[in-house]
Structure formats: structure tokens, C-alpha cells
PDB file of C-alpha atoms in Angstrom:
ATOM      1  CA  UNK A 503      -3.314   1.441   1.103  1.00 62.00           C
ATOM      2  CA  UNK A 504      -5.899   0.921  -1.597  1.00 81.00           C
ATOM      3  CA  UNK A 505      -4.770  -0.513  -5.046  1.00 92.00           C
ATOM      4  CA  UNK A 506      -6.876  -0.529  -7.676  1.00 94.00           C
ATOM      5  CA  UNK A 507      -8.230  -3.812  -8.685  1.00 96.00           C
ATOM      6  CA  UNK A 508     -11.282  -5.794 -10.375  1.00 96.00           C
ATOM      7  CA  UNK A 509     -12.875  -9.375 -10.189  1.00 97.00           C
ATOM      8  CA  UNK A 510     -11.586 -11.659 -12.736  1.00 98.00           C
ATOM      9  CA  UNK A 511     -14.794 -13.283 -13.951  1.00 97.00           C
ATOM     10  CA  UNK A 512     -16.055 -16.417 -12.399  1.00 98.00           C
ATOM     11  CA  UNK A 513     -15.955 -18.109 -15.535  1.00 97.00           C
ATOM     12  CA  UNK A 514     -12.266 -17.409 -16.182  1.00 97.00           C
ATOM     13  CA  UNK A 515     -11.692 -18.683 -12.273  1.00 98.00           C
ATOM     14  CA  UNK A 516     -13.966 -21.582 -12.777  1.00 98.00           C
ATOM     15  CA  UNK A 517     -12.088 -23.348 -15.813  1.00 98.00           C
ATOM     16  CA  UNK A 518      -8.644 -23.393 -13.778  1.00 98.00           C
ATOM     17  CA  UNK A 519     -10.008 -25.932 -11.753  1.00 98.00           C
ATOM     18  CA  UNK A 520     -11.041 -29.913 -11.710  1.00 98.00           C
ATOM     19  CA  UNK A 521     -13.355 -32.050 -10.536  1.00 98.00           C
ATOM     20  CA  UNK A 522     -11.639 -33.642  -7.451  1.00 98.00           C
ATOM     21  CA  UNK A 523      -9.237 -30.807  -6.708  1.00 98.00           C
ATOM     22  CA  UNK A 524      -8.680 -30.118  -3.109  1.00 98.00           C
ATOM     23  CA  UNK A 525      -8.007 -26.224  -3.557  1.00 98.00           C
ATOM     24  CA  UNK A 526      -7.900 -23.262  -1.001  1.00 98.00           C
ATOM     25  CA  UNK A 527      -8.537 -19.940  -1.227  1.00 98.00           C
ATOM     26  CA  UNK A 528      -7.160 -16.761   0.175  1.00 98.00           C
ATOM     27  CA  UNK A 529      -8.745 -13.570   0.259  1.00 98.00           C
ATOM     28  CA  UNK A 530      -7.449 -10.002   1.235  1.00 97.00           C
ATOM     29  CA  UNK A 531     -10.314  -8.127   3.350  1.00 95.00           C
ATOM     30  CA  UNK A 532      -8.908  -4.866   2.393  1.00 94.00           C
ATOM     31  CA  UNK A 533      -8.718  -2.974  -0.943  1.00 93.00           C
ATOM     32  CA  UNK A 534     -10.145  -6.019  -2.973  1.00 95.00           C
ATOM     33  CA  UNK A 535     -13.152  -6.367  -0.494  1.00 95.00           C
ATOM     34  CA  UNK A 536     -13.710  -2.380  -1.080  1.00 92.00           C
ATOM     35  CA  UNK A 537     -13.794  -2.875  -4.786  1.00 94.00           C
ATOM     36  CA  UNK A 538     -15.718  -6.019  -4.115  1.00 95.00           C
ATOM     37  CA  UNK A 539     -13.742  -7.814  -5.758  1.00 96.00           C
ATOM     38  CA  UNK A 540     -12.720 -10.304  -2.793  1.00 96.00           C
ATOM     39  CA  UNK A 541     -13.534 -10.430   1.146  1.00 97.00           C
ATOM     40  CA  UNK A 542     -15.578 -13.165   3.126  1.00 97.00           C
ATOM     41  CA  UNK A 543     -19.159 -13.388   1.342  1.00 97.00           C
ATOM     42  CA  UNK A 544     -17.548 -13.277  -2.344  1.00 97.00           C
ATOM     43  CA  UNK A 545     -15.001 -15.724  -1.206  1.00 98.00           C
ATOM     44  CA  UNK A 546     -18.159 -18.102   0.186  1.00 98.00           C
ATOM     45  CA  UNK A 547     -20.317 -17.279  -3.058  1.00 98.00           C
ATOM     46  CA  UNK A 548     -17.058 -18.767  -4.715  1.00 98.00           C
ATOM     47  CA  UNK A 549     -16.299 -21.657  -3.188  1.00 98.00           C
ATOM     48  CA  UNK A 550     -20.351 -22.846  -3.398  1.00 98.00           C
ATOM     49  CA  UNK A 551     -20.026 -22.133  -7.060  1.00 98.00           C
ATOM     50  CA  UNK A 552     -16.915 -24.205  -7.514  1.00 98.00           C
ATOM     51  CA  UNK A 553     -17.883 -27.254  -5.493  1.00 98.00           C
ATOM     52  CA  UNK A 554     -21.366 -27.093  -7.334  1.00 98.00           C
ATOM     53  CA  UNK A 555     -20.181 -26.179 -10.852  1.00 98.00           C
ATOM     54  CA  UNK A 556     -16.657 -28.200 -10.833  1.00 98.00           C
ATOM     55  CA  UNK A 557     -16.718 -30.458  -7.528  1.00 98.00           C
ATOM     56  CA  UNK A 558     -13.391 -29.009  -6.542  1.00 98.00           C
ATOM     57  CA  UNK A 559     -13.107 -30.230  -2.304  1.00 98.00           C
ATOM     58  CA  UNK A 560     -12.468 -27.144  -0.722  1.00 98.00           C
ATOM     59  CA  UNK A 561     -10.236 -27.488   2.561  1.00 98.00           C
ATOM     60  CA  UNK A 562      -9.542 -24.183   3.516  1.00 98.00           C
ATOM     61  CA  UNK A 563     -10.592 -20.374   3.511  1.00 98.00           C
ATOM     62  CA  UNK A 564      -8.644 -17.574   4.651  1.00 98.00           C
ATOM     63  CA  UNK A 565      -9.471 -14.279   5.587  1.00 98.00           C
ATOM     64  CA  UNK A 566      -6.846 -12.078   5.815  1.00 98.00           C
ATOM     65  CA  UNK A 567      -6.880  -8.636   6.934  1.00 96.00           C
ATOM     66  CA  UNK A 568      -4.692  -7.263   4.578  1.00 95.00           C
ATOM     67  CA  UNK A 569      -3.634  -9.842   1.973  1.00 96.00           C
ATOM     68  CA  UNK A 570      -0.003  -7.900   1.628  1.00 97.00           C
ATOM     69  CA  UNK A 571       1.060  -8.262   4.637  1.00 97.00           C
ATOM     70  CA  UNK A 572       3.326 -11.811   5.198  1.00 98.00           C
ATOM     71  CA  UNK A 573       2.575 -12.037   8.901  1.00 98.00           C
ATOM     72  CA  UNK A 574      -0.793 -12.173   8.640  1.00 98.00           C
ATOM     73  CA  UNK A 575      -0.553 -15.468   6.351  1.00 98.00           C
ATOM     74  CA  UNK A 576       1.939 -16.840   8.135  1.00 98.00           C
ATOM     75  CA  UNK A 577      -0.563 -16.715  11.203  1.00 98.00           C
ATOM     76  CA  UNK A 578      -3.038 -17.771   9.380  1.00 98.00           C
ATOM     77  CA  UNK A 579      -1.391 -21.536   9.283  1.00 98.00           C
ATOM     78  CA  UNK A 580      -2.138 -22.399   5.859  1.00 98.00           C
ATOM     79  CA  UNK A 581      -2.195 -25.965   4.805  1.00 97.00           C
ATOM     80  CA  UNK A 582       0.519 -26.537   2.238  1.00 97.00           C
ATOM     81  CA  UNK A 583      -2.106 -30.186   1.592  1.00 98.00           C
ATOM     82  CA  UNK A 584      -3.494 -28.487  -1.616  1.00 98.00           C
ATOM     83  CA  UNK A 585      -3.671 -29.029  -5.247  1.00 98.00           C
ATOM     84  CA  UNK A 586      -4.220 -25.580  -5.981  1.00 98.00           C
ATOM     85  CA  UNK A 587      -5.164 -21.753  -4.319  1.00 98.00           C
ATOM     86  CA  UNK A 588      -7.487 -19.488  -5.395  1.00 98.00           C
ATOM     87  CA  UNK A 589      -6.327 -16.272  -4.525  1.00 98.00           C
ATOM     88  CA  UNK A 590      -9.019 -13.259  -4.227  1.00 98.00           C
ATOM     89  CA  UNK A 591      -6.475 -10.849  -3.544  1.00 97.00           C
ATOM     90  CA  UNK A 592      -4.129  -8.285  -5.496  1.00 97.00           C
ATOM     91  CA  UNK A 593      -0.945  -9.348  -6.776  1.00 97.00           C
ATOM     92  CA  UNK A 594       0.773  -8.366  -4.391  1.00 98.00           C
ATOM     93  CA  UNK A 595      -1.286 -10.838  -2.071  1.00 98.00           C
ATOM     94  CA  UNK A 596      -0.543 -12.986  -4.709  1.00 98.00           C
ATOM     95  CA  UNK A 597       3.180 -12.993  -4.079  1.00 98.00           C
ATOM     96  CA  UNK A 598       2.917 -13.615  -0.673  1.00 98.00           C
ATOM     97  CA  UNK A 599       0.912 -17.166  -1.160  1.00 98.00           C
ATOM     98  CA  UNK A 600       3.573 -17.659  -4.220  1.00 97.00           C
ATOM     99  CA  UNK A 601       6.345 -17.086  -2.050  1.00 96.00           C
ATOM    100  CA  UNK A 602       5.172 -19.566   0.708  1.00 97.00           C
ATOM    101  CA  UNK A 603       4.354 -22.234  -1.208  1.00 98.00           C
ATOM    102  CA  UNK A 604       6.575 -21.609  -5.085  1.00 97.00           C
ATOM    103  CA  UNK A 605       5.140 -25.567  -6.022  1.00 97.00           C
ATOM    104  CA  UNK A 606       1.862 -25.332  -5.672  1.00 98.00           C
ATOM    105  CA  UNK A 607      -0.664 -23.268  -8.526  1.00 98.00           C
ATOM    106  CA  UNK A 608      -1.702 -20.138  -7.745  1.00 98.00           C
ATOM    107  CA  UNK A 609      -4.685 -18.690  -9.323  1.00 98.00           C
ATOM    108  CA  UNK A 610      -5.373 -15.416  -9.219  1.00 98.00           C
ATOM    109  CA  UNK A 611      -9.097 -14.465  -9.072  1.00 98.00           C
ATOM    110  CA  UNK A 612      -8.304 -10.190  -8.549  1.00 97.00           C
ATOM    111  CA  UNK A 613      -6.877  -8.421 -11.334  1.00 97.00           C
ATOM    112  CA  UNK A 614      -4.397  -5.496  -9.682  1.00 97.00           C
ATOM    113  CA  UNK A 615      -5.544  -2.407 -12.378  1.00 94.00           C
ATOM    114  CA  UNK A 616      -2.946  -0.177 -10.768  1.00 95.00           C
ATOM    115  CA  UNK A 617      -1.515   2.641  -8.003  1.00 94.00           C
ATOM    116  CA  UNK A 618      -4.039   5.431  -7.817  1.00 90.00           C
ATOM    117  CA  UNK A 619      -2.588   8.987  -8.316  1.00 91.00           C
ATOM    118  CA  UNK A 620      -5.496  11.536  -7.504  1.00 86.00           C
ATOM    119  CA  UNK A 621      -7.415  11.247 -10.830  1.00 86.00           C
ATOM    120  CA  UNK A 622      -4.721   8.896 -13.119  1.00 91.00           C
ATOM    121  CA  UNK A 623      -3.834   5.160 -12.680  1.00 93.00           C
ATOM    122  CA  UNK A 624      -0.458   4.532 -12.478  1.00 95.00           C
ATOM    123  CA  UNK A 625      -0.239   0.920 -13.776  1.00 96.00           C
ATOM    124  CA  UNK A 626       1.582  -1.523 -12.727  1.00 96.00           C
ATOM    125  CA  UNK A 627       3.734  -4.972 -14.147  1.00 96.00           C
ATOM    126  CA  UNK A 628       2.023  -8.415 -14.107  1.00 96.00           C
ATOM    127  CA  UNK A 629       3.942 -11.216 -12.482  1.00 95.00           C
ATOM    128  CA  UNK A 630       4.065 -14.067 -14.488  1.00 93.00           C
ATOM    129  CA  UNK A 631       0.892 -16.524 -14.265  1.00 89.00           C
ATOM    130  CA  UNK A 632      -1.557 -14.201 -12.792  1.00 94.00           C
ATOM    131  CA  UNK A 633      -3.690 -12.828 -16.094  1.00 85.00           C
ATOM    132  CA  UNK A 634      -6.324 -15.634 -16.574  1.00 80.00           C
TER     133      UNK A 634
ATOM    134  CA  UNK B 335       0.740  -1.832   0.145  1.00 94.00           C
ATOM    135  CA  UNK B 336       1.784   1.089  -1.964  1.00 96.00           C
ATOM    136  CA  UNK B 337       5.723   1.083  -1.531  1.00 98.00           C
ATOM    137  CA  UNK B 338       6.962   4.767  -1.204  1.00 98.00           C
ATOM    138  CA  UNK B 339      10.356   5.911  -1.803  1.00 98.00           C
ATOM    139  CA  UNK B 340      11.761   9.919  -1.429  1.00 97.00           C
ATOM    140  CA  UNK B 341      13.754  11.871  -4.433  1.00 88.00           C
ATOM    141  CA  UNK B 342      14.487  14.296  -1.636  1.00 96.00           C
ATOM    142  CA  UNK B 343      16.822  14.283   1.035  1.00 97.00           C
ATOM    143  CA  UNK B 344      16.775  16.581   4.241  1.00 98.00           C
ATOM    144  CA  UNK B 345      19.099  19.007   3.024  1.00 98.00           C
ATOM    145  CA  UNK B 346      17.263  19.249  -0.271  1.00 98.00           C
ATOM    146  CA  UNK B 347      14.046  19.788   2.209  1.00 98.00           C
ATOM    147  CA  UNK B 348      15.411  22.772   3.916  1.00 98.00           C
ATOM    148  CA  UNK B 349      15.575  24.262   0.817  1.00 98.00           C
ATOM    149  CA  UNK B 350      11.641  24.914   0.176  1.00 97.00           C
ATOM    150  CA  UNK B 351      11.438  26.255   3.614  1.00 98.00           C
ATOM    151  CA  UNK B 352      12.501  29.260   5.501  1.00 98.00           C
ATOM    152  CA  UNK B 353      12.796  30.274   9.165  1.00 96.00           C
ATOM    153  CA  UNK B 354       9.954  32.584   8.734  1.00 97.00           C
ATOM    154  CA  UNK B 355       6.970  29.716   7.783  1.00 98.00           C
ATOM    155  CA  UNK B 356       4.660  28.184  10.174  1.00 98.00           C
ATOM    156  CA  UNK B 357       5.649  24.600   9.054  1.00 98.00           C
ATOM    157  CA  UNK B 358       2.931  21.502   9.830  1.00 98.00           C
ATOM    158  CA  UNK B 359       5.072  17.464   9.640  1.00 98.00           C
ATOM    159  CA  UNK B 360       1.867  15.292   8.034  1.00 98.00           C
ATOM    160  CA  UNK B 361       2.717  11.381   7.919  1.00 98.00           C
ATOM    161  CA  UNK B 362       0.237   8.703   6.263  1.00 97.00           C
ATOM    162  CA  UNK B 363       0.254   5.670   9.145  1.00 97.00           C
ATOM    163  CA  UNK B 364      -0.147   3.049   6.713  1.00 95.00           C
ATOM    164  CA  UNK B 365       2.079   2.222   3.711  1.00 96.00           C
ATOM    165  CA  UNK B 366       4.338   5.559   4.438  1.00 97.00           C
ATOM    166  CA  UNK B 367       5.000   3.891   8.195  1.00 97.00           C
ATOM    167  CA  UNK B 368       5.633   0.852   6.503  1.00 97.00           C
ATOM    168  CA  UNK B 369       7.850   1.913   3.917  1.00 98.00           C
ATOM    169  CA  UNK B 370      10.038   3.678   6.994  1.00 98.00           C
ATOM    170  CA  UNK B 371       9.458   7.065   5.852  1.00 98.00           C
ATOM    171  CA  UNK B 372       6.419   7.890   7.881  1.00 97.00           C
ATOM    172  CA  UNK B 373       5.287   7.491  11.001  1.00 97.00           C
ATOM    173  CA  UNK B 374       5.105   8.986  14.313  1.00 97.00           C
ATOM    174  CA  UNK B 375       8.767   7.940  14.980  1.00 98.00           C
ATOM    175  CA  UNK B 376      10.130   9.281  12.201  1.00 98.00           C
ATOM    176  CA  UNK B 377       7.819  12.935  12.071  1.00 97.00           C
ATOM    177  CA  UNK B 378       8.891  13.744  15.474  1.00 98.00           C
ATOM    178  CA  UNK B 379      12.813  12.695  14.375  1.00 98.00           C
ATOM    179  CA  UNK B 380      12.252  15.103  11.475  1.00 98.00           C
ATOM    180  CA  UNK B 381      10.499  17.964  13.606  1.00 98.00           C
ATOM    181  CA  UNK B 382      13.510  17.703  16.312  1.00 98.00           C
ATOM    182  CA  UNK B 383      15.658  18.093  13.355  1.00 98.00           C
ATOM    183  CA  UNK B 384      14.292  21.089  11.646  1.00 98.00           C
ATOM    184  CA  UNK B 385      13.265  22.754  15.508  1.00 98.00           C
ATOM    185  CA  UNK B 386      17.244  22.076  16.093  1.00 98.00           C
ATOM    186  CA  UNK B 387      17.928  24.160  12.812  1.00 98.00           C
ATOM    187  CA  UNK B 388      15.654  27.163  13.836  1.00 98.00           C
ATOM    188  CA  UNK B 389      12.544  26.029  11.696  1.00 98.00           C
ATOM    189  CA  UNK B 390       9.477  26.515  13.411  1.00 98.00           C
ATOM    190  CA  UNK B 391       7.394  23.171  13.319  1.00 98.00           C
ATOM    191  CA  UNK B 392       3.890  24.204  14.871  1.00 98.00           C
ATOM    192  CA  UNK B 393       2.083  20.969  14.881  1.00 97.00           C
ATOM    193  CA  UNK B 394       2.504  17.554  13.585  1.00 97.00           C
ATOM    194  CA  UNK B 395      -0.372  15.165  12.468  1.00 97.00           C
ATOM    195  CA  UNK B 396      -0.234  11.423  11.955  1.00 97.00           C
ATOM    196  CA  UNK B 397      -3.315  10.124   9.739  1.00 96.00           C
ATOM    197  CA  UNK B 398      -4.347   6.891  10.004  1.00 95.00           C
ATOM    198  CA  UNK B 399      -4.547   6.313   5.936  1.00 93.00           C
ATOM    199  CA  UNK B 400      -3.291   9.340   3.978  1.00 93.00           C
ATOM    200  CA  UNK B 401      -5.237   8.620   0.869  1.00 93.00           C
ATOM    201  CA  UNK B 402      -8.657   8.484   1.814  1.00 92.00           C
ATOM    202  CA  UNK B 403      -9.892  12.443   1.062  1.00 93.00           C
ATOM    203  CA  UNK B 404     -13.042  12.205   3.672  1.00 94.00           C
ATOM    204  CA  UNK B 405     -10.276  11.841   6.560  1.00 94.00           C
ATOM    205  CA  UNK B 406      -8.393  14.340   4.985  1.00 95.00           C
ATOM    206  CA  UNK B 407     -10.938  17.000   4.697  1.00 95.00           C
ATOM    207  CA  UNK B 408     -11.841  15.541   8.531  1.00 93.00           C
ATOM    208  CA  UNK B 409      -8.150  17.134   9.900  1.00 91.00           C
ATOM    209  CA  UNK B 410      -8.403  20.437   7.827  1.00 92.00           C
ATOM    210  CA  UNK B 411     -12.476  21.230   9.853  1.00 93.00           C
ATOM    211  CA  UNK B 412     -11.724  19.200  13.041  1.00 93.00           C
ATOM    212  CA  UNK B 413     -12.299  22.103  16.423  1.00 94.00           C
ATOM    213  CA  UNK B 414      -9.080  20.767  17.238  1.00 92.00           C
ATOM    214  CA  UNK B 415      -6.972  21.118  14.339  1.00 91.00           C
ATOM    215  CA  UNK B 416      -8.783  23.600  12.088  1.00 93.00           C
ATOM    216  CA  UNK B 417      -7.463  26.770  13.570  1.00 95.00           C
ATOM    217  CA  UNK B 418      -3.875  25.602  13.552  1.00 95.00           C
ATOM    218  CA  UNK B 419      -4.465  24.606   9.887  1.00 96.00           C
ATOM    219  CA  UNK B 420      -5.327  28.276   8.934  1.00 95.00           C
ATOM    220  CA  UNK B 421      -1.766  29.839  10.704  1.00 96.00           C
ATOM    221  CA  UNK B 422       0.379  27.166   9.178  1.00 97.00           C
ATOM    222  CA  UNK B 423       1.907  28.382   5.886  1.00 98.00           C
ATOM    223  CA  UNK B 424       4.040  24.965   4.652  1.00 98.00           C
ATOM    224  CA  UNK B 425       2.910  21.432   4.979  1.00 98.00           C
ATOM    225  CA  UNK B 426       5.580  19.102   4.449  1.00 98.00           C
ATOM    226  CA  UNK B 427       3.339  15.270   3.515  1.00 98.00           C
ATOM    227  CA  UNK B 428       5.348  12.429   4.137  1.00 98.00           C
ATOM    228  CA  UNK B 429       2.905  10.014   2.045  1.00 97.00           C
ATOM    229  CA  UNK B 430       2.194   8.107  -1.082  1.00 96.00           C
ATOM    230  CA  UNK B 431       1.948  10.073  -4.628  1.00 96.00           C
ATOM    231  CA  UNK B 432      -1.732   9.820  -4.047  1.00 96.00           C
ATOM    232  CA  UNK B 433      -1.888  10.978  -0.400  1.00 96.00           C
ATOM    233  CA  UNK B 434      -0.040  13.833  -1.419  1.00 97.00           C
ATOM    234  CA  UNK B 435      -1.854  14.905  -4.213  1.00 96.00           C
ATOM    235  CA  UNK B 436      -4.892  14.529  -2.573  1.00 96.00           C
ATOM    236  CA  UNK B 437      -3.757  16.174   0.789  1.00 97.00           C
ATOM    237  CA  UNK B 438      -2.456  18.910  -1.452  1.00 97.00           C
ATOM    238  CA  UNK B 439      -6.343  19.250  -3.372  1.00 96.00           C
ATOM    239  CA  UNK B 440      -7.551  20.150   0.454  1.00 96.00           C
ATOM    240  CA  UNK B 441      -4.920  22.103   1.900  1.00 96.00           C
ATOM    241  CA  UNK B 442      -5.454  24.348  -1.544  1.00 94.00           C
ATOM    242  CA  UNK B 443      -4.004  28.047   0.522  1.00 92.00           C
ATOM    243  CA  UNK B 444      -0.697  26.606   2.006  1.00 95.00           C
ATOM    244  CA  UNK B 445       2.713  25.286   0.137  1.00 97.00           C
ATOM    245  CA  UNK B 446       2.500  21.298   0.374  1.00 98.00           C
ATOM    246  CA  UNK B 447       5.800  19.863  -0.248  1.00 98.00           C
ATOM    247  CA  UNK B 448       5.856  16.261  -1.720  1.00 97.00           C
ATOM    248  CA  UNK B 449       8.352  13.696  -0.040  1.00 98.00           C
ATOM    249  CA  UNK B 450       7.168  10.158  -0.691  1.00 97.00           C
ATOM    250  CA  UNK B 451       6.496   8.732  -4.123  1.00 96.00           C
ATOM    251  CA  UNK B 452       4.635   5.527  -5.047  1.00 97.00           C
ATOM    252  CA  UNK B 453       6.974   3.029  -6.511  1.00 97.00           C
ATOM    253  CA  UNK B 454       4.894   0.385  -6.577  1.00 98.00           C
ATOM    254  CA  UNK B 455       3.181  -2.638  -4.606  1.00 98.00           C
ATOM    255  CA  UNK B 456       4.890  -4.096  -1.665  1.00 98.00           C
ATOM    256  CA  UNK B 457       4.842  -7.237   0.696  1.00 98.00           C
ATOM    257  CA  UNK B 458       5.390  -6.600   4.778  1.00 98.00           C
ATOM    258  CA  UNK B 459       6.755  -8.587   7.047  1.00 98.00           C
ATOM    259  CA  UNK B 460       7.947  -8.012  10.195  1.00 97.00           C
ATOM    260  CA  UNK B 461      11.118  -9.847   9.842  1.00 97.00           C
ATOM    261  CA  UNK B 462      12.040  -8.663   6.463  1.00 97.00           C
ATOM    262  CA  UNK B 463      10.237  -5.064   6.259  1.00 98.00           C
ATOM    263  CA  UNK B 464       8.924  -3.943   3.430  1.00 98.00           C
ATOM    264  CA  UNK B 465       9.862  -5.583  -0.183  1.00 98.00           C
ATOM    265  CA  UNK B 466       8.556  -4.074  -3.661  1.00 98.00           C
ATOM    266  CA  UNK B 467       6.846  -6.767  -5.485  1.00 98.00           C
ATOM    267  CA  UNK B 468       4.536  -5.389  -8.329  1.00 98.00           C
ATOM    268  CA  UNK B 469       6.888  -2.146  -9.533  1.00 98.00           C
ATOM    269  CA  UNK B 470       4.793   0.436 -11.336  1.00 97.00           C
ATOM    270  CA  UNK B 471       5.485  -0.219 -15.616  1.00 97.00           C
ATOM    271  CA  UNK B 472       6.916   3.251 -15.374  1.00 96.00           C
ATOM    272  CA  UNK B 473       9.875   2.078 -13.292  1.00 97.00           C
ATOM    273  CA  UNK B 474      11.151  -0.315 -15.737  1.00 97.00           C
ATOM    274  CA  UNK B 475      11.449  -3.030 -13.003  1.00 98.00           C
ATOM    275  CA  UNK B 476      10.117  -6.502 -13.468  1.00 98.00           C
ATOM    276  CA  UNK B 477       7.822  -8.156 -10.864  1.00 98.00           C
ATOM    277  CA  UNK B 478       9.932 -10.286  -8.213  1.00 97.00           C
ATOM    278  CA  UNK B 479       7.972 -12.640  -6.203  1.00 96.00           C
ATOM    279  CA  UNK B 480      11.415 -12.245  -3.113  1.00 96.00           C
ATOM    280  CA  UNK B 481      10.775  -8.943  -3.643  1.00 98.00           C
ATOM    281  CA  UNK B 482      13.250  -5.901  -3.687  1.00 98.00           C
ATOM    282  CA  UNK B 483      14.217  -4.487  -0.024  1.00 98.00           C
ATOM    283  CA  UNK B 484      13.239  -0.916  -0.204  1.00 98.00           C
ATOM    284  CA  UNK B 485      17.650  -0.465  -0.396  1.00 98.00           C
ATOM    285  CA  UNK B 486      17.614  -2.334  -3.200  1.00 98.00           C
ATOM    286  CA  UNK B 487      14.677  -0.640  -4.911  1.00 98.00           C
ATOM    287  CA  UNK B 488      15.993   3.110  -4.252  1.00 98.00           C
ATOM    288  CA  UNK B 489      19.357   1.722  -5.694  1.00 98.00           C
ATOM    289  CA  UNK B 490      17.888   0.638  -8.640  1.00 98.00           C
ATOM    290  CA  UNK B 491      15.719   3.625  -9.847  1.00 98.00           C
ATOM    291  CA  UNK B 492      17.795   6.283  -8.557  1.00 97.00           C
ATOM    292  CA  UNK B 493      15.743   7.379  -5.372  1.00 98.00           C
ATOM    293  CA  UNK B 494      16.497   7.209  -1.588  1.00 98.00           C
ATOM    294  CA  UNK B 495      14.813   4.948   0.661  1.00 98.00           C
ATOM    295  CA  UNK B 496      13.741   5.133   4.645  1.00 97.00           C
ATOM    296  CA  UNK B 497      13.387   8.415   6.883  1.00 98.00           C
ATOM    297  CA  UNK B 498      14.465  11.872   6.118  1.00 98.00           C
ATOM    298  CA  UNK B 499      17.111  12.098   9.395  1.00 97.00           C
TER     299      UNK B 499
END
């Protein structure tokens, strides 16, 4: 289940974005809420910072209980009435918002470190678009 | 999701086993289930097969997440499951690389036989199963955003793909 993954820093997130944006943002409440890298209160801290720092318009957060899993977005209903996502998820979570909607920006805001094996990293290939 | 293929088939199973061992089926619920190698379906599939060819299965435990060590250790000192631990002699881990080494770290006195093997990570969906999207740099296989069915990803880097039977 858990990949390993870190927080891209906010400033990195921040200067994808511009004033007047109407973004969402997707986050995974799995194995980058573990590694606090996403989940619920990161994803609000976020989104304050964003409308505060940038005055991006914010129209939608999603929680999803494992961002990897397709069903679980597709449930979630997500407005395709977006500039751009924010996506606080691995990159495999990544994919899935990529796959749903292939025109609209996807930023991702979790980098995916690798596959744990006991006490190595197996690492894995970046998609490209997602290193900030 | 971890995506987990198998180098082994069941034949090639059969032969790190003998009549003679006390064999425990161990199957990761998560990824492994999703992946179609683990599961409860497919560990009693595989224990009716190996029971059918005189190998004595003596218990068979389905883990909720088969890489978390605390849950691991949990099974292994559990009243119900610790004494049946200590007769078992084989443990055959249908599981991620990491579930099995770290199932392997806590079952230190018994043979653990690998099965699954991290590929990668995956995207699940019910109506397409599981797809490998972020291959491991060791495969050789670029990213795909459609993914690779788990058929198409055992093709490619020379593994097998789904249950054992």
C-alpha cells in the first residue's frame, strides 16, 4: 500500500498558479497523508495559502481515500470547470486525475520517492510534467 | 498501489515444498488482492490445489496490509494464531517485495517462499482492474498515464501475472 513520497515545497506549488485561477485540488488520504505530505488539513492549509498568497478561486476539494484507486474519483464527481488541479497525491494519483481530464494542468504537489523494499527504495520513473 | 507480479508459477512452487512440511498460504489484502494474486479467493484456490496434490496446508491467513511489520508481528503472538505459527515449517507469502521481506524478518525459524514482486505503482478500477502506471526505473518501462493491464506488464518484463491456479 504505502509508497514512499514527500511534500513538494509550497513555494514550488505556489508559483504554478495565477491570480484569478479557478483551480481544484485532489488529495489521497492514504500513504501521502501518512508521510504528511497530503490529506484534509494540509490540503486546507493549502488552499488558504493560495487564495491569500496568489488569489487563485478555489472551487473544489477532494478527499479521496486512496488517491490510486479510479473509482473513488470517479465518485467523487469532479468538476471538469477548472483552470488547473493541484494534486496532493502520488503519481500514481496523479495519473488518475491526468487520465480523466488529459486537457486540463495537473500539478503535482507530492513527490512519489519510490516502492519500499524492507530497508532499500526501489525508485521509480517520473511521468512527464510532475517534477516542479 | 504497489503492482505485484509472480516469476513463479505453481509447478515451479511445488518445487520448494515437500509432502512432509507443515505449509501456512499468507496473502496481503491490499495491493496483492488487487493485483489478482492475493486474496482470500485465490489462497483457498491455491490451498485446494496443493491439499489435492498431497501437500499439507495447515492454516491460511489473509492480512489486511502485508507491509505494515506491527500487524505482522500481531499474527506471529496472536492466542489464536501463535501456536500454529510455531508447528508450521514453510510459509508460502503471496505479497509485495516489501511484505515479503518483511514477513520473512518475523517469521525468522520457518522457510518463507517469495511469490509476488513489486513492479511498480498501479491505478484500480473496477472496470479495468489493475493497470501499472509509475514502473519501477529498474524495469526499463516508461510511465503510461492508460496504464499497462497487469497482461501486458508480465508480457513485457518477462514475469507472469494473476493467481497461481
Amino acid at each position: 500500500m504505502v509508497c514512499a513520497v514527500e511534500a513538494v515545497p509550497y513555494e514550488k506549488i505556489k508559483v504554478q498558479f495565477k491570480k484569478g485561477e479557478r483551480i481544484s485540488i485532489v488529495t489521497c488520504n492514504t500513504c501521502t497523508r501518512s508521510q504528511e505530505a497530503g490529506g484534509a488539513k494540509l490540503m486546507e492549509e493549502i488552499a488558504g495559502l493560495l487564495v491569500n498568497d496568489v488569489g487563485v478561486d478555489v472551487v473544489e476539494e477532494i478527499v479521496l481515500t486512496t488517491g490510486c484507486n479510479a473509482d473513488y474519483y470517479d465518485h467523487a464527481n469532479p468538476t471538469a470547470e477548472v483552470d488547473k488541479i493541484l494534486c496532493l497525491g502520488c503519481w500514481a494519483g496523479w495519473t488518475v486525475i491526468k487520465n480523466k481530464f488529459p486537457n486540463i494542468p495537473v500539478v503535482a504537489g507530492v513527490r512519489t520517492l519510490g516502492v519500499p523494499a524492507q530497508s532499500d527504495m526501489l525508485k521509480v520513473v517520473a511521468p512527464e510534467g510532475v517534477e516542479l | 498501489m504497489i503492482v505485484v507480479l509472480r516469476s513463479m508459477d505453481y509447478e515451479q512452487l511445488k518445487e520448494h515444498i515437500v509432502e512432509a512440511d507443515r505449509i501456512i498460504l499468507w496473502s496481503c489484502n491490499d495491493c496483492t488482492k488487487y493485483s489478482n494474486l492475493g486474496g482470500r479467493k485465490n489462497l483457498e484456490s491455491l490451498a485446494k490445489a496443493l491439499e489435492k496434490d498431497g501437500y499439507n496446508v495447515i492454516h491460511q491467513e489473509l492480512i489486511g496490509v502485508g507491509c505494515q511489520p506491527p500487524l505482522i508481528r500481531l499474527r506471529s503472538q496472536h492466542p489464536a494464531t501463535k501456536e500454529i505459527f510455531s508447528e508450521a515449517t514453510v510459509l508460502i507469502v503471496l505479497a509485495c517485495t516489501d511484505g515479503f521481506l518483511k514477513t520473512q524478518k518475523v517469521f525468522k525459524k520457518m522457510r518463507v517462499i517469495q511469490v509476488g514482486e513489486s513492479v511498480g505503482l498501479g491505478v484500480y478500477s473496477k472496470a479495468e482492474g489493475m493497470k501499472l502506471v509509475i514502473p519501477l526505473e529498474e524495469t526499463g518501462l516508461p510511465p503510461s498515464i492508460e496504464g499497462y493491464t497487469l497482461e501486458e506488464a508480465a508480457k513485457k518484463l518477462g514475469k507472469k501475472s494473476g493467481p497461481l491456479v
